[in-house]
Amino acid sequence: MSNPPASIPIHGLHHYAYRCKDAEETRHFYEDILGLPLFHIIQSDYVPSTGEYCPYTHIFFRMTDGSCIAFFDLGDDVACEPSPNTPDWVNHIAFRVDSVAHLEQIKARLEAHGIDVVGVTDHHIFKSIYFFDPNGIRLELSAQLASEMQMQEESRHAHARLEEWTRRKNDGGAAARPATALPSSSRSRTTVRKWPSAPPARVPLPAEMRVAIVGAGSIGAVLGRSSPRPGTTSCSSRAGPTSARCANAG
């Protein structure tokens, strides 16, 4: 067997996509409350990657480094269901802010809009707050504390620590639970709210993610096309095309 090609540089996150219940409700949260501008939208009746029939709207919110968080509205007012075998604090996406002061400022803004916030939580190398968006997606905002030199030093031990965890897991020790739980303030909440209207004052959110998207024209060319694709298969629907539930949209 011939050797596979060498790996290539991966420079950062282009976008991360979730399903949303309602595109406008999601826009209000991310643009009006968090301050991430609606940057691009893709709409089609056909999925570019699979060719299946599934009408959708795909919306992108841009961060200051050019990367995006994106959502699919499939037209049926259904949000993603949480994983039944995973604690609600595990799956989340984290964004970086400039300072702990900005972290405290955006926490106060979120709470003023009636959003439950956990933290500020001290992870030693950074501090974070946690909350849920209207779709039940857990979000984290983080302010870095450790320097690049400190992070490089930490990275020297990463493989050894992973090997130690693997041994512990294989020995059954990872499944053991302590006799006492952490204080309730350290645990996550699962409240999902309807977001009230809000003034559009914003706090800049530099992202934890690194990618360059130079404009709406280029992102549209990269991410997909809006024209239908004939001769394709359809996905199942409950009440018509706009209520289609498509597992592979994207």
Tab-separated table of C-alpha atoms in Angstrom:
chain	number	residue	atom	x	y	z
A	1	MET	CA	0.000	0.000	0.000
A	2	SER	CA	1.410	3.394	-0.975
A	3	ASN	CA	1.925	6.092	1.635
A	4	PRO	CA	-0.999	8.515	1.992
A	5	PRO	CA	-0.479	12.185	1.092
A	6	ALA	CA	0.879	14.475	3.787
A	7	SER	CA	-1.493	16.430	5.983
A	8	ILE	CA	-2.302	20.007	5.020
A	9	PRO	CA	-2.407	23.193	7.136
A	10	ILE	CA	-5.802	23.856	8.711
A	11	HIS	CA	-5.832	27.537	9.577
A	12	GLY	CA	-8.967	27.991	11.647
A	13	LEU	CA	-12.702	27.586	11.820
A	14	HIS	CA	-14.652	28.759	8.763
A	15	HIS	CA	-18.069	28.258	10.340
A	16	TYR	CA	-19.874	25.988	12.738
A	17	ALA	CA	-23.496	25.164	11.888
A	18	TYR	CA	-26.413	24.097	14.069
A	19	ARG	CA	-30.108	23.629	13.468
A	20	CYS	CA	-32.342	26.408	14.797
A	21	LYS	CA	-36.050	26.465	15.560
A	22	ASP	CA	-36.702	29.880	14.022
A	23	ALA	CA	-34.280	32.013	11.998
A	24	GLU	CA	-35.642	35.385	13.170
A	25	GLU	CA	-35.674	34.385	16.844
A	26	THR	CA	-32.088	33.201	16.424
A	27	ARG	CA	-31.110	36.400	14.614
A	28	HIS	CA	-32.541	38.526	17.415
A	29	PHE	CA	-30.473	36.687	20.013
A	30	TYR	CA	-27.154	36.643	18.157
A	31	GLU	CA	-27.383	40.059	16.482
A	32	ASP	CA	-29.439	42.271	18.823
A	33	ILE	CA	-28.279	40.827	22.157
A	34	LEU	CA	-24.815	39.344	21.560
A	35	GLY	CA	-23.877	41.811	18.832
A	36	LEU	CA	-22.829	39.415	16.068
A	37	PRO	CA	-23.970	40.845	12.714
A	38	LEU	CA	-26.038	38.779	10.313
A	39	PHE	CA	-23.418	38.491	7.583
A	40	HIS	CA	-24.704	36.067	4.979
A	41	ILE	CA	-27.742	33.966	4.096
A	42	ILE	CA	-28.145	30.983	1.776
A	43	GLN	CA	-31.597	29.753	0.744
A	44	SER	CA	-32.436	26.764	-1.397
A	45	ASP	CA	-34.924	23.946	-1.849
A	46	TYR	CA	-32.100	21.461	-2.420
A	47	VAL	CA	-29.131	20.462	-0.278
A	48	PRO	CA	-25.878	21.149	-2.186
A	49	SER	CA	-23.881	18.304	-0.624
A	50	THR	CA	-26.508	15.541	-0.971
A	51	GLY	CA	-28.890	16.781	-3.669
A	52	GLU	CA	-31.948	15.948	-1.576
A	53	TYR	CA	-35.053	18.111	-1.557
A	54	CYS	CA	-35.279	20.007	1.730
A	55	PRO	CA	-36.149	23.731	1.669
A	56	TYR	CA	-33.977	25.656	4.112
A	57	THR	CA	-32.589	29.030	5.116
A	58	HIS	CA	-28.953	29.057	6.246
A	59	ILE	CA	-27.905	32.151	8.240
A	60	PHE	CA	-24.366	33.209	9.236
A	61	PHE	CA	-23.277	35.520	12.055
A	62	ARG	CA	-19.769	36.895	11.736
A	63	MET	CA	-17.193	37.444	14.464
A	64	THR	CA	-14.423	40.017	14.395
A	65	ASP	CA	-11.819	37.556	13.089
A	66	GLY	CA	-14.018	36.656	10.097
A	67	SER	CA	-15.261	33.271	11.313
A	68	CYS	CA	-18.970	32.525	11.617
A	69	ILE	CA	-21.504	30.640	13.644
A	70	ALA	CA	-24.332	29.499	11.378
A	71	PHE	CA	-27.803	27.991	11.610
A	72	PHE	CA	-30.254	26.059	9.459
A	73	ASP	CA	-33.969	26.839	9.679
A	74	LEU	CA	-35.771	23.888	8.053
A	75	GLY	CA	-39.166	25.575	8.261
A	76	ASP	CA	-40.820	23.263	10.778
A	77	ASP	CA	-40.210	25.201	14.042
A	78	VAL	CA	-38.301	22.256	15.494
A	79	ALA	CA	-35.020	22.704	17.374
A	80	CYS	CA	-32.228	20.157	17.768
A	81	GLU	CA	-32.913	17.708	20.555
A	82	PRO	CA	-30.197	17.303	23.204
A	83	SER	CA	-28.175	14.129	23.190
A	84	PRO	CA	-29.929	11.606	25.470
A	85	ASN	CA	-26.678	10.099	26.758
A	86	THR	CA	-24.641	13.293	27.266
A	87	PRO	CA	-24.787	15.809	30.160
A	88	ASP	CA	-26.011	19.221	29.036
A	89	TRP	CA	-22.717	20.917	29.981
A	90	VAL	CA	-20.608	18.824	27.584
A	91	ASN	CA	-21.593	19.949	24.088
A	92	HIS	CA	-21.049	23.688	23.671
A	93	ILE	CA	-19.226	26.280	21.622
A	94	ALA	CA	-16.909	28.885	23.171
A	95	PHE	CA	-16.149	32.407	21.954
A	96	ARG	CA	-13.279	34.599	23.131
A	97	VAL	CA	-13.686	38.133	24.478
A	98	ASP	CA	-10.909	40.614	25.162
A	99	SER	CA	-10.930	40.809	28.949
A	100	VAL	CA	-12.583	39.750	32.192
A	101	ALA	CA	-14.124	43.229	32.316
A	102	HIS	CA	-15.836	42.558	28.956
A	103	LEU	CA	-16.915	39.166	30.275
A	104	GLU	CA	-18.594	40.806	33.260
A	105	GLN	CA	-20.143	43.469	31.015
A	106	ILE	CA	-21.749	40.977	28.640
A	107	LYS	CA	-22.897	38.871	31.595
A	108	ALA	CA	-24.753	41.892	32.961
A	109	ARG	CA	-26.273	42.530	29.517
A	110	LEU	CA	-27.465	38.935	29.163
A	111	GLU	CA	-29.006	38.962	32.631
A	112	ALA	CA	-30.729	42.279	31.861
A	113	HIS	CA	-32.428	40.444	28.990
A	114	GLY	CA	-33.644	37.720	31.337
A	115	ILE	CA	-31.056	35.122	30.334
A	116	ASP	CA	-29.687	32.796	33.015
A	117	VAL	CA	-25.880	32.923	33.190
A	118	VAL	CA	-23.509	30.565	35.032
A	119	GLY	CA	-20.208	32.061	36.154
A	120	VAL	CA	-17.852	33.843	36.071
A	121	THR	CA	-16.073	30.457	36.313
A	122	ASP	CA	-12.315	30.386	36.889
A	123	HIS	CA	-10.490	27.786	34.762
A	124	HIS	CA	-7.105	29.246	35.813
A	125	ILE	CA	-5.869	29.737	32.267
A	126	PHE	CA	-9.102	31.577	31.342
A	127	LYS	CA	-12.390	32.675	32.889
A	128	SER	CA	-15.804	31.923	31.398
A	129	ILE	CA	-19.530	32.416	31.583
A	130	TYR	CA	-22.122	29.928	30.285
A	131	PHE	CA	-25.682	30.321	29.007
A	132	PHE	CA	-28.116	28.866	26.463
A	133	ASP	CA	-29.327	30.340	23.185
A	134	PRO	CA	-33.015	30.109	22.109
A	135	ASN	CA	-32.359	26.711	20.511
A	136	GLY	CA	-31.023	25.127	23.698
A	137	ILE	CA	-27.394	25.347	22.523
A	138	ARG	CA	-24.925	25.940	25.334
A	139	LEU	CA	-22.608	28.879	24.721
A	140	GLU	CA	-19.445	29.921	26.531
A	141	LEU	CA	-17.701	33.293	26.500
A	142	SER	CA	-14.092	33.178	27.659
A	143	ALA	CA	-11.430	35.705	28.614
A	144	GLN	CA	-7.881	34.381	28.368
A	145	LEU	CA	-5.648	34.754	31.441
A	146	ALA	CA	-2.570	32.687	30.581
A	147	SER	CA	0.111	34.060	28.266
A	148	GLU	CA	1.216	32.363	25.068
A	149	MET	CA	4.368	31.226	26.858
A	150	GLN	CA	2.302	29.633	29.630
A	151	MET	CA	0.107	27.874	27.093
A	152	GLN	CA	3.156	26.520	25.258
A	153	GLU	CA	4.480	25.163	28.544
A	154	GLU	CA	1.133	23.516	29.267
A	155	SER	CA	1.132	21.921	25.820
A	156	ARG	CA	4.367	20.057	26.587
A	157	HIS	CA	2.450	17.824	29.006
A	158	ALA	CA	-0.709	17.280	26.953
A	159	HIS	CA	0.161	13.845	25.526
A	160	ALA	CA	1.344	12.507	28.881
A	161	ARG	CA	-1.838	13.662	30.589
A	162	LEU	CA	-3.983	12.076	27.884
A	163	GLU	CA	-2.125	8.772	28.302
A	164	GLU	CA	-2.712	8.980	32.060
A	165	TRP	CA	-6.459	9.525	31.490
A	166	THR	CA	-6.621	6.582	29.087
A	167	ARG	CA	-5.009	4.302	31.680
A	168	ARG	CA	-7.399	5.547	34.350
A	169	LYS	CA	-10.410	5.011	32.083
A	170	ASN	CA	-9.294	1.517	31.125
A	171	ASP	CA	-8.841	0.690	34.818
A	172	GLY	CA	-12.410	1.821	35.550
A	173	GLY	CA	-11.368	4.784	37.671
A	174	ALA	CA	-12.866	7.429	35.388
A	175	ALA	CA	-16.393	6.188	36.061
A	176	ALA	CA	-16.111	6.572	39.847
A	177	ARG	CA	-18.077	9.485	41.339
A	178	PRO	CA	-17.050	11.540	44.393
A	179	ALA	CA	-19.146	11.361	47.547
A	180	THR	CA	-20.079	15.051	47.322
A	181	ALA	CA	-21.134	17.113	44.324
A	182	LEU	CA	-19.859	20.533	43.325
A	183	PRO	CA	-21.848	23.553	44.561
A	184	SER	CA	-24.917	24.319	42.477
A	185	SER	CA	-23.283	27.556	41.261
A	186	SER	CA	-20.723	25.456	39.384
A	187	ARG	CA	-23.334	23.443	37.542
A	188	SER	CA	-25.125	24.296	34.317
A	189	ARG	CA	-28.752	25.225	33.814
A	190	THR	CA	-30.932	24.133	30.954
A	191	THR	CA	-33.414	27.023	30.800
A	192	VAL	CA	-34.415	27.888	27.237
A	193	ARG	CA	-36.217	31.217	26.967
A	194	LYS	CA	-38.153	33.264	24.485
A	195	TRP	CA	-35.989	36.327	23.993
A	196	PRO	CA	-37.695	39.687	24.582
A	197	SER	CA	-37.082	42.634	22.296
A	198	ALA	CA	-33.942	44.530	23.120
A	199	PRO	CA	-31.992	47.632	22.182
A	200	PRO	CA	-29.206	46.873	19.726
A	201	ALA	CA	-26.286	48.089	21.876
A	202	ARG	CA	-23.445	45.632	21.392
A	203	VAL	CA	-20.203	44.416	22.919
A	204	PRO	CA	-17.507	43.339	20.420
A	205	LEU	CA	-16.931	39.592	20.522
A	206	PRO	CA	-13.572	38.522	19.107
A	207	ALA	CA	-13.863	34.807	18.456
A	208	GLU	CA	-11.946	31.867	19.805
A	209	MET	CA	-12.037	30.713	16.212
A	210	ARG	CA	-9.519	31.772	13.553
A	211	VAL	CA	-10.453	32.136	9.890
A	212	ALA	CA	-10.606	34.862	7.282
A	213	ILE	CA	-13.839	35.455	5.377
A	214	VAL	CA	-13.318	38.536	3.264
A	215	GLY	CA	-16.857	39.327	2.146
A	216	ALA	CA	-20.350	38.128	1.455
A	217	GLY	CA	-19.505	37.350	-2.166
A	218	SER	CA	-16.640	35.048	-1.267
A	219	ILE	CA	-18.471	33.267	1.537
A	220	GLY	CA	-21.416	32.627	-0.756
A	221	ALA	CA	-19.124	31.090	-3.341
A	222	VAL	CA	-17.491	28.850	-0.759
A	223	LEU	CA	-20.471	27.780	1.323
A	224	GLY	CA	-23.051	26.813	-1.244
A	225	ARG	CA	-25.422	27.946	-3.893
A	226	SER	CA	-29.015	29.043	-3.804
A	227	SER	CA	-30.234	27.538	-7.076
A	228	PRO	CA	-32.302	24.323	-6.968
A	229	ARG	CA	-30.790	21.092	-8.160
A	230	PRO	CA	-33.101	19.033	-10.351
A	231	GLY	CA	-33.349	15.260	-10.400
A	232	THR	CA	-32.707	14.781	-6.694
A	233	THR	CA	-34.229	12.736	-3.907
A	234	SER	CA	-36.591	14.235	-1.356
A	235	CYS	CA	-36.550	14.016	2.397
A	236	SER	CA	-39.551	13.054	4.486
A	237	SER	CA	-42.026	15.744	5.506
A	238	ARG	CA	-44.963	15.923	7.836
A	239	ALA	CA	-47.089	18.619	6.265
A	240	GLY	CA	-45.364	19.827	3.120
A	241	PRO	CA	-42.016	21.039	1.787
A	242	THR	CA	-41.363	23.683	4.437
A	243	SER	CA	-41.928	21.262	7.299
A	244	ALA	CA	-39.432	18.762	5.980
A	245	ARG	CA	-37.098	17.291	8.572
A	246	CYS	CA	-33.786	16.761	6.885
A	247	ALA	CA	-30.978	14.984	8.628
A	248	ASN	CA	-28.254	15.950	6.176
A	249	ALA	CA	-28.928	19.603	5.341
A	250	GLY	CA	-25.569	21.171	4.617
